[in-house]
Structures are given as structure tokens and as C-alpha cells.
Coordinates of N, CA and C in Angstrom, one line a residue:
M1 N 58.5 -46.0 -51.6 CA 59.6 -46.4 -50.8 C 60.1 -47.8 -51.0
G2 N 60.3 -48.9 -52.7 CA 61.2 -50.1 -52.9 C 60.7 -51.5 -52.6
R3 N 60.1 -52.1 -53.7 CA 59.5 -53.4 -53.5 C 60.6 -54.5 -53.1
S4 N 61.8 -54.4 -53.8 CA 62.7 -55.5 -53.6 C 63.2 -55.5 -52.1
L5 N 63.3 -54.4 -51.5 CA 63.7 -54.3 -50.1 C 62.6 -55.0 -49.2
F6 N 61.4 -54.8 -49.5 CA 60.3 -55.2 -48.7 C 60.1 -56.7 -48.8
L7 N 60.7 -57.4 -49.7 CA 60.6 -58.8 -49.8 C 61.3 -59.5 -48.6
F8 N 62.1 -58.7 -47.9 CA 62.8 -59.2 -46.7 C 62.1 -58.9 -45.4
F9 N 61.0 -58.1 -45.5 CA 60.3 -57.7 -44.3 C 59.1 -58.6 -44.0
A10 N 59.0 -59.0 -42.8 CA 57.9 -59.9 -42.4 C 56.6 -59.1 -42.4
F11 N 55.6 -59.8 -42.9 CA 54.2 -59.1 -42.8 C 53.6 -59.4 -41.5
I12 N 53.7 -58.4 -40.6 CA 53.4 -58.6 -39.2 C 52.0 -58.0 -38.8
V13 N 51.1 -58.8 -38.3 CA 49.8 -58.3 -37.9 C 49.5 -58.9 -36.5
F14 N 49.1 -58.1 -35.6 CA 48.9 -58.5 -34.2 C 47.4 -58.7 -34.0
G15 N 46.9 -59.9 -34.5 CA 45.5 -60.2 -34.2 C 44.5 -59.3 -35.0
I16 N 44.9 -58.7 -36.1 CA 44.1 -57.8 -36.8 C 43.6 -58.5 -38.0
Q17 N 42.3 -58.2 -38.4 CA 41.8 -58.8 -39.6 C 42.5 -58.0 -40.8
P18 N 42.6 -58.7 -42.0 CA 43.1 -58.0 -43.2 C 42.3 -56.7 -43.5
L19 N 42.9 -55.7 -44.1 CA 42.2 -54.5 -44.4 C 41.1 -54.8 -45.4
A20 N 39.9 -54.7 -44.9 CA 38.7 -55.1 -45.6 C 38.5 -54.3 -46.9
A21 N 38.9 -53.0 -46.8 CA 38.6 -52.1 -48.0 C 39.8 -52.0 -48.9
L22 N 40.9 -52.7 -48.6 CA 42.2 -52.5 -49.4 C 42.0 -53.0 -50.8
A23 N 41.5 -54.2 -51.0 CA 41.5 -54.8 -52.3 C 40.6 -53.9 -53.2
A24 N 39.5 -53.4 -52.7 CA 38.6 -52.7 -53.5 C 39.1 -51.3 -53.8
S25 N 39.8 -50.6 -52.9 CA 40.1 -49.2 -53.1 C 41.6 -49.0 -53.5
D26 N 42.4 -50.0 -53.3 CA 43.8 -49.9 -53.6 C 44.0 -50.2 -55.1
S27 N 45.1 -49.7 -55.6 CA 45.5 -50.0 -57.0 C 47.0 -50.0 -57.1
D28 N 47.5 -50.5 -58.2 CA 48.9 -50.6 -58.4 C 49.5 -49.2 -58.2
K29 N 48.8 -48.2 -58.7 CA 49.4 -46.8 -58.5 C 49.6 -46.5 -57.1
Y30 N 48.7 -46.7 -56.2 CA 48.8 -46.4 -54.8 C 49.9 -47.3 -54.2
A31 N 49.9 -48.6 -54.5 CA 50.9 -49.5 -54.0 C 52.3 -49.1 -54.3
R32 N 52.5 -48.7 -55.6 CA 53.8 -48.1 -56.0 C 54.2 -46.8 -55.2
A33 N 53.1 -46.0 -55.0 CA 53.4 -44.7 -54.3 C 53.8 -45.0 -52.9
R34 N 53.2 -46.0 -52.2 CA 53.6 -46.4 -50.9 C 55.0 -46.9 -50.8
E35 N 55.4 -47.7 -51.7 CA 56.7 -48.2 -51.8 C 57.7 -47.1 -51.9
T36 N 57.4 -46.2 -52.8 CA 58.3 -45.0 -53.0 C 58.4 -44.2 -51.8
M37 N 57.2 -44.0 -51.1 CA 57.2 -43.2 -49.9 C 58.1 -43.8 -48.8
V38 N 58.0 -45.1 -48.6 CA 58.8 -45.8 -47.6 C 60.3 -45.7 -47.9
Q39 N 60.6 -46.0 -49.2 CA 62.0 -46.0 -49.6 C 62.6 -44.6 -49.5
D40 N 62.0 -43.6 -50.1 CA 62.6 -42.3 -50.2 C 62.4 -41.4 -49.0
Q41 N 61.2 -41.5 -48.4 CA 60.9 -40.6 -47.2 C 61.3 -41.2 -45.9
L42 N 61.3 -42.5 -45.8 CA 61.5 -43.1 -44.5 C 62.9 -43.8 -44.4
I43 N 63.2 -44.7 -45.2 CA 64.4 -45.5 -45.1 C 65.6 -44.6 -45.3
K44 N 65.5 -43.7 -46.3 CA 66.7 -42.8 -46.6 C 66.9 -41.8 -45.5
R45 N 65.9 -41.5 -44.7 CA 66.0 -40.6 -43.6 C 66.4 -41.3 -42.2
G46 N 66.6 -42.6 -42.3 CA 67.0 -43.3 -41.1 C 66.0 -44.1 -40.3
I47 N 64.8 -44.2 -40.8 CA 63.8 -45.1 -40.1 C 64.3 -46.6 -40.4
V48 N 64.4 -47.3 -39.3 CA 65.0 -48.7 -39.4 C 64.0 -49.8 -38.9
D49 N 63.1 -49.4 -38.1 CA 62.2 -50.4 -37.5 C 61.4 -51.1 -38.6
K50 N 61.6 -52.4 -38.7 CA 61.0 -53.1 -39.9 C 59.5 -53.2 -39.8
R51 N 59.0 -53.2 -38.5 CA 57.5 -53.3 -38.4 C 56.9 -52.0 -38.7
V52 N 57.5 -50.9 -38.4 CA 57.0 -49.6 -38.7 C 57.0 -49.4 -40.2
L53 N 58.1 -49.8 -40.9 CA 58.2 -49.7 -42.3 C 57.1 -50.6 -43.0
A54 N 57.0 -51.8 -42.5 CA 56.0 -52.7 -43.1 C 54.6 -52.2 -42.9
A55 N 54.3 -51.6 -41.8 CA 52.9 -51.0 -41.5 C 52.6 -49.9 -42.5
M56 N 53.6 -49.0 -42.7 CA 53.4 -47.9 -43.6 C 53.4 -48.3 -45.1
N57 N 54.1 -49.4 -45.4 CA 54.0 -49.9 -46.7 C 52.7 -50.6 -47.0
K58 N 52.0 -51.0 -46.0 CA 50.7 -51.7 -46.1 C 49.5 -50.8 -46.1
L59 N 49.5 -49.8 -45.2 CA 48.3 -49.0 -44.9 C 48.0 -48.1 -46.1
P60 N 46.7 -48.1 -46.5 CA 46.2 -47.2 -47.6 C 46.0 -45.8 -47.1
R61 N 47.1 -45.1 -47.0 CA 47.0 -43.7 -46.5 C 46.0 -42.8 -47.3
H62 N 45.8 -43.1 -48.5 CA 44.8 -42.3 -49.3 C 43.4 -42.4 -48.8
L63 N 43.1 -43.5 -48.0 CA 41.7 -43.6 -47.4 C 41.6 -42.6 -46.2
F64 N 42.7 -42.1 -45.7 CA 42.6 -41.3 -44.5 C 42.7 -39.8 -44.8
V65 N 42.7 -39.4 -46.0 CA 42.6 -38.0 -46.4 C 41.4 -37.8 -47.2
P66 N 41.0 -36.5 -47.3 CA 39.8 -36.2 -48.2 C 40.0 -36.7 -49.6
K67 N 39.0 -37.2 -50.3 CA 39.1 -37.8 -51.6 C 39.8 -36.9 -52.6
I68 N 39.5 -35.6 -52.4 CA 40.1 -34.6 -53.4 C 41.6 -34.5 -53.3
L69 N 42.1 -35.0 -52.1 CA 43.5 -34.9 -51.9 C 44.2 -36.3 -51.9
A70 N 43.5 -37.3 -52.4 CA 44.0 -38.7 -52.4 C 45.3 -38.8 -53.2
F71 N 45.3 -38.0 -54.3 CA 46.5 -38.0 -55.2 C 47.8 -37.5 -54.5
K72 N 47.6 -36.8 -53.3 CA 48.7 -36.3 -52.6 C 49.0 -37.1 -51.3
A73 N 48.3 -38.2 -51.2 CA 48.4 -38.9 -49.9 C 49.8 -39.4 -49.5
Y74 N 50.6 -39.7 -50.5 CA 51.9 -40.3 -50.3 C 53.1 -39.3 -50.5
T75 N 52.7 -38.0 -50.6 CA 53.7 -37.0 -50.7 C 54.4 -36.7 -49.4
D76 N 55.5 -36.0 -49.5 CA 56.3 -35.7 -48.3 C 55.8 -34.4 -47.6
S77 N 54.6 -34.5 -47.1 CA 54.0 -33.3 -46.5 C 52.8 -33.6 -45.7
P78 N 52.5 -32.8 -44.7 CA 51.2 -33.0 -44.0 C 50.0 -32.5 -44.9
L79 N 48.8 -32.9 -44.7 CA 47.7 -32.6 -45.5 C 46.5 -32.2 -44.6
P80 N 45.7 -31.2 -45.0 CA 44.5 -30.9 -44.2 C 43.4 -32.0 -44.3
I81 N 42.8 -32.2 -43.1 CA 41.7 -33.2 -43.0 C 40.4 -32.6 -42.6
G82 N 40.3 -31.3 -42.4 CA 39.1 -30.6 -42.0 C 39.2 -30.3 -40.5
E83 N 38.3 -29.4 -40.0 CA 38.2 -29.0 -38.6 C 39.5 -28.4 -38.1
G84 N 40.3 -27.8 -39.1 CA 41.5 -27.1 -38.7 C 42.7 -28.0 -38.4
Q85 N 42.5 -29.3 -38.7 CA 43.5 -30.3 -38.4 C 44.2 -30.9 -39.6
T86 N 45.3 -31.6 -39.4 CA 46.1 -32.2 -40.5 C 46.4 -33.6 -40.2
I87 N 46.7 -34.4 -41.3 CA 47.4 -35.7 -41.1 C 48.9 -35.4 -41.3
S88 N 49.7 -35.9 -40.4 CA 51.1 -35.6 -40.3 C 51.8 -36.1 -41.5
Q89 N 53.0 -35.5 -41.8 CA 53.9 -35.9 -42.8 C 54.3 -37.4 -42.6
P90 N 54.4 -38.3 -43.6 CA 54.7 -39.7 -43.3 C 55.9 -39.9 -42.5
Y91 N 57.0 -39.1 -42.8 CA 58.2 -39.3 -42.0 C 58.0 -39.1 -40.5
I92 N 57.2 -38.1 -40.2 CA 57.0 -37.7 -38.7 C 56.1 -38.9 -38.1
V93 N 55.2 -39.4 -38.8 CA 54.4 -40.5 -38.3 C 55.3 -41.7 -38.0
A94 N 56.2 -42.0 -38.9 CA 57.2 -43.1 -38.7 C 58.1 -42.8 -37.6
L95 N 58.7 -41.6 -37.5 CA 59.6 -41.2 -36.5 C 59.0 -41.3 -35.1
M96 N 57.8 -40.8 -34.9 CA 57.2 -40.8 -33.6 C 56.8 -42.2 -33.2
T97 N 56.5 -43.0 -34.1 CA 56.2 -44.4 -33.8 C 57.5 -45.2 -33.4
E98 N 58.5 -45.0 -34.2 CA 59.8 -45.7 -34.0 C 60.4 -45.3 -32.6
V99 N 60.4 -44.1 -32.2 CA 61.0 -43.7 -30.9 C 60.3 -44.3 -29.7
L100 N 59.1 -44.8 -29.9 CA 58.4 -45.4 -28.7 C 59.0 -46.8 -28.5
E101 N 59.7 -47.3 -29.5 CA 60.4 -48.6 -29.3 C 59.4 -49.7 -28.9
L102 N 58.3 -49.8 -29.6 CA 57.3 -50.8 -29.3 C 57.7 -52.2 -29.7
K103 N 57.4 -53.2 -28.9 CA 57.8 -54.6 -29.1 C 56.6 -55.4 -29.6
G104 N 55.4 -55.0 -29.3 CA 54.2 -55.7 -29.8 C 53.2 -56.0 -28.7
N105 N 53.5 -55.9 -27.5 CA 52.5 -56.3 -26.4 C 52.1 -55.1 -25.6
E106 N 52.4 -53.9 -26.0 CA 52.1 -52.7 -25.2 C 50.7 -52.2 -25.4
K107 N 50.3 -51.4 -24.4 CA 49.1 -50.6 -24.5 C 49.5 -49.2 -24.7
V108 N 49.0 -48.6 -25.8 CA 49.5 -47.2 -26.1 C 48.3 -46.3 -26.1
L109 N 48.5 -45.1 -25.6 CA 47.6 -44.0 -25.6 C 48.0 -43.0 -26.6
E110 N 47.1 -42.7 -27.6 CA 47.4 -41.6 -28.5 C 46.4 -40.4 -28.3
I111 N 47.0 -39.2 -28.2 CA 46.2 -38.0 -28.0 C 46.2 -37.3 -29.3
G112 N 45.0 -37.2 -29.9 CA 44.8 -36.5 -31.2 C 44.6 -37.5 -32.3
T113 N 43.5 -38.2 -32.4 CA 43.2 -39.2 -33.4 C 43.3 -38.6 -34.8
G114 N 42.7 -37.4 -35.0 CA 42.7 -36.8 -36.3 C 42.0 -37.7 -37.4
S115 N 42.8 -38.1 -38.4 CA 42.2 -38.9 -39.5 C 42.1 -40.4 -39.0
G116 N 42.9 -40.8 -38.0 CA 43.0 -42.2 -37.6 C 44.2 -42.9 -38.2
Y117 N 45.0 -42.3 -39.0 CA 46.1 -42.9 -39.7 C 47.2 -43.3 -38.7
Q118 N 47.6 -42.4 -37.8 CA 48.6 -42.7 -36.8 C 48.1 -43.9 -35.9
A119 N 46.9 -43.8 -35.5 CA 46.3 -44.9 -34.7 C 46.4 -46.3 -35.4
A120 N 46.2 -46.3 -36.7 CA 46.3 -47.5 -37.5 C 47.7 -48.0 -37.6
V121 N 48.7 -47.1 -37.7 CA 50.1 -47.5 -37.7 C 50.4 -48.1 -36.4
L122 N 50.0 -47.5 -35.3 CA 50.3 -48.0 -34.0 C 49.6 -49.4 -33.8
A123 N 48.4 -49.5 -34.3 CA 47.7 -50.8 -34.2 C 48.4 -51.9 -34.9
E124 N 49.2 -51.6 -35.9 CA 49.9 -52.6 -36.7 C 51.1 -53.1 -35.9
V125 N 51.6 -52.3 -35.0 CA 52.9 -52.7 -34.3 C 52.8 -53.0 -32.8
T126 N 51.5 -52.8 -32.3 CA 51.4 -53.1 -30.9 C 50.0 -53.7 -30.6
K127 N 49.8 -54.2 -29.4 CA 48.6 -55.0 -29.0 C 47.4 -54.2 -28.9
E128 N 47.4 -53.0 -28.2 CA 46.2 -52.2 -27.9 C 46.5 -50.7 -28.0
V129 N 45.6 -50.0 -28.6 CA 45.7 -48.6 -28.8 C 44.4 -47.9 -28.3
I130 N 44.5 -46.9 -27.5 CA 43.4 -46.1 -27.1 C 43.7 -44.7 -27.7
S131 N 42.8 -44.1 -28.5 CA 43.1 -42.9 -29.2 C 41.9 -41.9 -28.8
I132 N 42.3 -40.7 -28.5 CA 41.4 -39.6 -28.1 C 41.4 -38.5 -29.1
E133 N 40.2 -38.0 -29.4 CA 40.1 -36.9 -30.4 C 39.0 -35.9 -29.8
I134 N 39.4 -34.6 -29.7 CA 38.6 -33.6 -29.2 C 37.5 -33.1 -30.2
K135 N 37.8 -33.2 -31.5 CA 36.9 -32.8 -32.5 C 35.9 -33.9 -32.8
K136 N 34.6 -33.7 -32.4 CA 33.7 -34.8 -32.5 C 33.5 -35.3 -33.9
K137 N 33.5 -34.5 -34.9 CA 33.3 -35.0 -36.3 C 34.5 -35.8 -36.7
L138 N 35.7 -35.4 -36.4 CA 36.8 -36.2 -36.7 C 36.9 -37.5 -36.0
C139 N 36.5 -37.4 -34.7 CA 36.4 -38.6 -33.9 C 35.6 -39.7 -34.4
V140 N 34.3 -39.3 -34.8 CA 33.4 -40.3 -35.3 C 33.8 -40.8 -36.7
K141 N 34.3 -39.9 -37.5 CA 34.8 -40.3 -38.9 C 35.9 -41.3 -38.8
A142 N 36.9 -41.0 -37.9 CA 38.1 -41.9 -37.7 C 37.6 -43.2 -37.1
R143 N 36.7 -43.2 -36.2 CA 36.3 -44.4 -35.6 C 35.6 -45.3 -36.6
N144 N 34.8 -44.7 -37.4 CA 34.1 -45.5 -38.5 C 35.0 -46.1 -39.5
L145 N 36.0 -45.3 -39.9 CA 37.0 -45.8 -40.8 C 37.9 -46.9 -40.2
L146 N 38.3 -46.8 -39.0 CA 39.1 -47.8 -38.4 C 38.3 -49.1 -38.2
D147 N 37.1 -48.9 -37.8 CA 36.2 -50.1 -37.7 C 36.0 -50.8 -39.0
S148 N 35.8 -50.0 -40.1 CA 35.6 -50.6 -41.4 C 36.8 -51.3 -41.9
L149 N 38.0 -50.9 -41.4 CA 39.3 -51.6 -41.9 C 39.6 -52.7 -40.9
G150 N 38.8 -53.0 -40.0 CA 39.0 -54.2 -39.1 C 39.9 -54.0 -37.9
Y151 N 40.1 -52.8 -37.5 CA 41.0 -52.5 -36.4 C 40.3 -52.7 -35.0
T152 N 40.2 -54.0 -34.6 CA 39.5 -54.3 -33.4 C 40.4 -54.0 -32.2
N153 N 41.6 -53.7 -32.4 CA 42.5 -53.4 -31.2 C 42.7 -51.9 -31.0
V154 N 41.9 -51.1 -31.7 CA 41.9 -49.6 -31.5 C 40.5 -49.2 -30.8
E155 N 40.6 -48.5 -29.7 CA 39.5 -47.9 -29.1 C 39.5 -46.4 -29.2
T156 N 38.5 -45.8 -29.9 CA 38.5 -44.3 -30.1 C 37.6 -43.7 -29.2
Q157 N 38.1 -42.7 -28.4 CA 37.3 -41.9 -27.5 C 37.2 -40.5 -27.9
C158 N 36.0 -39.8 -27.8 CA 35.8 -38.4 -28.1 C 35.9 -37.6 -26.8
G159 N 36.9 -36.7 -26.8 CA 37.1 -35.9 -25.6 C 38.4 -35.2 -25.6
D160 N 38.7 -34.5 -24.5 CA 39.9 -33.7 -24.4 C 41.0 -34.5 -23.9
G161 N 42.0 -34.7 -24.8 CA 43.1 -35.6 -24.5 C 44.1 -35.1 -23.5
Y162 N 44.0 -33.8 -23.1 CA 44.9 -33.2 -22.1 C 44.8 -34.1 -20.9
F163 N 43.7 -34.6 -20.5 CA 43.5 -35.4 -19.3 C 43.8 -36.9 -19.5
G164 N 44.2 -37.2 -20.7 CA 44.4 -38.6 -21.0 C 43.2 -39.5 -20.9
W165 N 43.4 -40.7 -20.6 CA 42.2 -41.7 -20.4 C 42.6 -42.5 -19.2
N166 N 42.2 -42.1 -18.0 CA 42.6 -42.7 -16.8 C 42.0 -44.1 -16.7
K167 N 40.9 -44.4 -17.3 CA 40.3 -45.7 -17.2 C 41.2 -46.8 -17.7
G168 N 42.0 -46.5 -18.7 CA 42.9 -47.5 -19.3 C 44.3 -47.5 -18.8
A169 N 44.6 -46.5 -17.9 CA 46.0 -46.4 -17.4 C 46.4 -47.5 -16.4
P170 N 47.7 -47.8 -16.3 CA 48.8 -47.1 -16.9 C 49.1 -47.5 -18.3
Y171 N 49.9 -46.7 -19.1 CA 50.2 -47.0 -20.4 C 51.7 -47.2 -20.6
D172 N 52.0 -48.2 -21.5 CA 53.4 -48.4 -21.8 C 54.0 -47.3 -22.5
A173 N 53.2 -46.6 -23.4 CA 53.7 -45.5 -24.2 C 52.5 -44.6 -24.5
I174 N 52.8 -43.3 -24.6 CA 51.9 -42.3 -24.9 C 52.4 -41.4 -26.1
M175 N 51.5 -41.1 -27.0 CA 51.9 -40.2 -28.1 C 50.9 -39.1 -28.2
L176 N 51.4 -37.8 -28.2 CA 50.6 -36.6 -28.3 C 50.9 -36.0 -29.7
T177 N 49.9 -35.8 -30.5 CA 50.1 -35.4 -31.9 C 49.6 -34.0 -32.2
A178 N 49.7 -33.1 -31.1 CA 49.4 -31.7 -31.3 C 50.3 -30.9 -30.4
A179 N 50.6 -29.7 -30.8 CA 51.7 -28.9 -30.1 C 51.1 -28.3 -28.8
I180 N 52.0 -28.3 -27.8 CA 51.7 -27.8 -26.5 C 53.0 -27.3 -25.8
D181 N 52.8 -26.2 -25.0 CA 54.0 -25.6 -24.4 C 54.5 -26.2 -23.1
H182 N 53.8 -27.3 -22.7 CA 54.2 -28.0 -21.4 C 53.8 -29.4 -21.6
I183 N 54.3 -30.3 -20.7 CA 53.9 -31.7 -20.7 C 52.7 -31.9 -19.8
P184 N 51.6 -32.3 -20.3 CA 50.4 -32.4 -19.4 C 50.6 -33.3 -18.3
P185 N 50.5 -32.8 -17.0 CA 50.7 -33.7 -15.9 C 49.9 -35.0 -15.8
P186 N 48.6 -34.9 -16.3 CA 47.8 -36.2 -16.3 C 48.5 -37.3 -17.2
L187 N 49.1 -36.9 -18.3 CA 49.8 -37.9 -19.1 C 51.0 -38.5 -18.4
L188 N 51.8 -37.7 -17.7 CA 52.9 -38.2 -17.0 C 52.4 -39.2 -15.9
A189 N 51.3 -38.8 -15.3 CA 50.8 -39.7 -14.2 C 50.3 -41.0 -14.7
Q190 N 49.8 -41.0 -16.0 CA 49.2 -42.2 -16.6 C 50.3 -43.1 -17.3
L191 N 51.5 -42.6 -17.4 CA 52.6 -43.3 -18.0 C 53.2 -44.4 -17.0
K192 N 53.3 -45.6 -17.5 CA 53.8 -46.7 -16.7 C 55.3 -46.4 -16.4
D193 N 55.8 -46.9 -15.2 CA 57.2 -46.8 -14.9 C 58.0 -47.6 -16.0
G194 N 58.9 -46.9 -16.6 CA 59.7 -47.5 -17.7 C 59.1 -47.2 -19.0
G195 N 58.0 -46.3 -19.0 CA 57.3 -46.0 -20.2 C 57.9 -44.8 -21.0
R196 N 57.4 -44.6 -22.2 CA 57.9 -43.5 -23.1 C 56.8 -42.7 -23.6
L197 N 57.0 -41.4 -23.6 CA 56.0 -40.4 -24.1 C 56.7 -39.5 -25.1
V198 N 56.1 -39.4 -26.3 CA 56.6 -38.6 -27.4 C 55.6 -37.5 -27.7
L199 N 56.1 -36.2 -27.9 CA 55.2 -35.1 -28.2 C 55.9 -33.9 -28.8
P200 N 55.2 -33.1 -29.5 CA 55.8 -31.8 -30.0 C 55.7 -30.7 -28.9
L201 N 56.8 -30.3 -28.3 CA 56.8 -29.5 -27.1 C 57.4 -28.1 -27.5
G202 N 56.6 -27.0 -27.2 CA 57.1 -25.7 -27.5 C 55.9 -24.8 -27.8
N203 N 56.2 -23.6 -28.4 CA 55.1 -22.7 -28.7 C 54.2 -23.3 -29.7
P204 N 52.9 -23.4 -29.3 CA 51.9 -24.0 -30.2 C 51.7 -23.3 -31.5
F205 N 52.1 -22.0 -31.6 CA 51.8 -21.2 -32.7 C 53.1 -20.9 -33.5
S206 N 54.1 -21.7 -33.2 CA 55.4 -21.5 -33.9 C 56.0 -22.9 -34.1
Y207 N 57.3 -23.0 -34.2 CA 57.9 -24.3 -34.3 C 58.1 -24.9 -33.0
Q208 N 58.1 -26.3 -32.9 CA 58.3 -27.0 -31.7 C 59.5 -28.0 -31.8
N209 N 59.9 -28.5 -30.7 CA 60.8 -29.6 -30.7 C 60.0 -30.9 -30.4
L210 N 60.3 -31.9 -31.2 CA 59.8 -33.3 -30.9 C 60.6 -33.8 -29.8
V211 N 60.0 -34.2 -28.7 CA 60.8 -34.7 -27.6 C 60.3 -36.1 -27.1
L212 N 61.2 -36.8 -26.6 CA 60.9 -38.1 -25.9 C 61.1 -38.0 -24.5
V213 N 60.0 -38.4 -23.7 CA 60.1 -38.3 -22.2 C 60.1 -39.8 -21.7
T214 N 61.1 -40.1 -20.9 CA 61.2 -41.5 -20.3 C 60.9 -41.4 -18.8
K215 N 60.3 -42.4 -18.3 CA 59.9 -42.4 -16.9 C 60.6 -43.6 -16.2
E216 N 61.4 -43.3 -15.2 CA 62.1 -44.4 -14.4 C 62.0 -44.0 -12.9
N217 N 61.3 -44.8 -12.2 CA 61.1 -44.6 -10.7 C 60.6 -43.2 -10.4
N218 N 59.6 -42.8 -11.2 CA 59.0 -41.5 -11.1 C 60.0 -40.3 -11.3
D219 N 61.0 -40.6 -12.0 CA 62.0 -39.6 -12.5 C 61.9 -39.5 -14.0
Y220 N 61.8 -38.3 -14.5 CA 61.6 -38.1 -15.9 C 62.8 -37.5 -16.6
R221 N 63.1 -38.0 -17.8 CA 64.2 -37.4 -18.6 C 63.6 -37.1 -19.9
V222 N 64.1 -35.9 -20.5 CA 63.6 -35.4 -21.7 C 64.7 -35.4 -22.8
W223 N 64.4 -36.0 -23.9 CA 65.4 -36.1 -25.0 C 64.8 -35.3 -26.2
Q224 N 65.6 -34.4 -26.8 CA 65.2 -33.7 -28.0 C 65.5 -34.6 -29.2
I225 N 64.5 -34.6 -30.1 CA 64.7 -35.5 -31.3 C 64.8 -34.7 -32.6
A226 N 63.9 -33.7 -32.8 CA 63.9 -33.0 -34.1 C 63.0 -31.8 -34.0
G227 N 63.2 -30.8 -34.8 CA 62.3 -29.6 -34.9 C 61.1 -30.0 -35.8
V228 N 59.9 -29.6 -35.3 CA 58.7 -30.0 -36.0 C 57.7 -28.8 -36.0
L229 N 56.7 -28.9 -36.7 CA 55.6 -27.9 -36.7 C 54.3 -28.6 -36.7
F230 N 53.6 -28.6 -35.6 CA 52.3 -29.2 -35.4 C 51.2 -28.2 -35.2
V231 N 49.9 -28.6 -35.5 CA 48.8 -27.7 -35.1 C 48.7 -27.7 -33.6
P232 N 48.2 -26.6 -33.0 CA 48.1 -26.5 -31.6 C 47.1 -27.5 -31.0
M233 N 47.4 -27.9 -29.8 CA 46.5 -28.7 -29.0 C 45.4 -27.8 -28.5
T234 N 44.1 -28.2 -28.6 CA 43.0 -27.3 -28.2 C 42.4 -27.8 -26.9
G235 N 41.3 -27.2 -26.5 CA 40.7 -27.6 -25.2 C 41.5 -27.0 -24.0
H236 N 41.6 -27.8 -23.0 CA 42.3 -27.3 -21.7 C 43.7 -26.9 -22.0
A237 N 44.3 -27.4 -23.0 CA 45.7 -27.0 -23.3 C 45.9 -25.6 -23.6
M238 N 44.8 -24.9 -24.0 CA 44.9 -23.5 -24.4 C 44.8 -22.6 -23.2
K239 N 44.5 -23.1 -22.0 CA 44.5 -22.3 -20.8 C 45.9 -22.1 -20.3
P240 N 46.2 -21.0 -19.6 CA 47.5 -20.9 -19.0 C 47.9 -22.0 -18.1
F241 N 49.1 -22.5 -18.2 CA 49.5 -23.7 -17.4 C 49.3 -23.4 -15.9
G242 N 48.7 -24.4 -15.3 CA 48.4 -24.3 -13.8 C 47.0 -23.7 -13.5
K243 N 46.3 -23.3 -14.5 CA 45.0 -22.7 -14.3 C 43.9 -23.8 -14.3

């Protein structure tokens, strides 16, 4: 995704140590692949937030996928990461981050840590991230990777994200990265007044709509953004709504 363009982008880090493993694991090949990803998959599709673009140009996405799939890390598609889960398509990661309109001082709750890549992107553009993962193996793996990369502003919790993380509430923004057919009431309750919530809403076993929910004076508005296809949210979300 375009080296010349990125000469104009500020290298912005919010109190985060440099990526400890980047120099050892990165190569010119991966750096060029990231630049191409940003230019062709993000900028050409309308992503304009400079901090989101800079974060995704910096982050070694190939470290967040199985080694056997590292050569596909910067392709325009989701990839399996084990436990029936995926790492989202780069464009969707950028889009979901951009619509939250983060300025840098927010506390963000992410539901569905997965590989940890989305949490790392959020950590590059805001002050504090709390990320919850229901799959214990993925949770521990993502936590270890994020720690090794120096992300001291990410707190990873293992548990059912349907209920959010009340201990850290309220949140300026919430991101849900798995499909569900309703908006979990606990997440709405934990969203700060004036906050923004983004999630794939619809049939978990078919296509969904990516929606943005805004909260003003305990009144909610829902905005449709794009059609998407996410893996289903598991745990309590699989029960009939209201049960």
C-alpha cells in the first residue's frame, strides 16, 4: 500500500515501546507487502485516517497468522488462525477502526481478541485497549504475542465478551469482531454517553451488516456501513435473545 505517500504520515505511537520483534522477523519483502496492502486495499477503498494507515503500515501482520500462512498475511482476505476463528481482511480491520473516530485518549473495549492483530491496531491509535477472547488458547497466545511486541496499553481477558468487561466501564468505544443477531445489552450499558459501538449485526451463519451504534443521552442510533461476513459469536450469544 505506497512508500512515497507514507513519507507524509507521522509515525505516531502512544506511549508504546517499539515493536521488539520487528527488526528480527521483518524483511524488505514484508515491508513492501504492507505498503502495497495499505495503498491498494485501504487507501484506494477510501480509508483516510492517517493514524490507522500508519498503524497498518507498521504492524507485522505476518506475526499474527500461522507461520504456514505468513506468505498470505497481506492479501485481501481473512485467514484462519485456529479454533474455528479468523483474522479479518485488512480492509475490514481498517474500516472498523476508522469508524470509531478515535482521537488518541480513549479507552476501547474489543470483543473477540482472536490473533491480537485488531487489538494491536487499536493500541497504536488510542490510549487504552481491553480485549476479551472466549477461546482460551487464542486468548493466551494473543496475550503472549502482544506482550512480546511491547503493547503495555493492551489488557487481554479470557472470557465471554457478550457481557463486556464491567470493571473497566464506561468505554469511549466498543468493537465486536464476531457476528451476532442482536446488540448485546451489556455492551450498550458499558458504552459511555457520546460513545460509538461497531459490530457485524445479522444472521451469524450468513451475511451481516457492519453497523455503527452511537449513544447520546441514553438514546441509540444505528448506522449501516457495509455488508460483511464474520464468524459467529459463541458463548451466551448462541442462546436465544432474552434467555
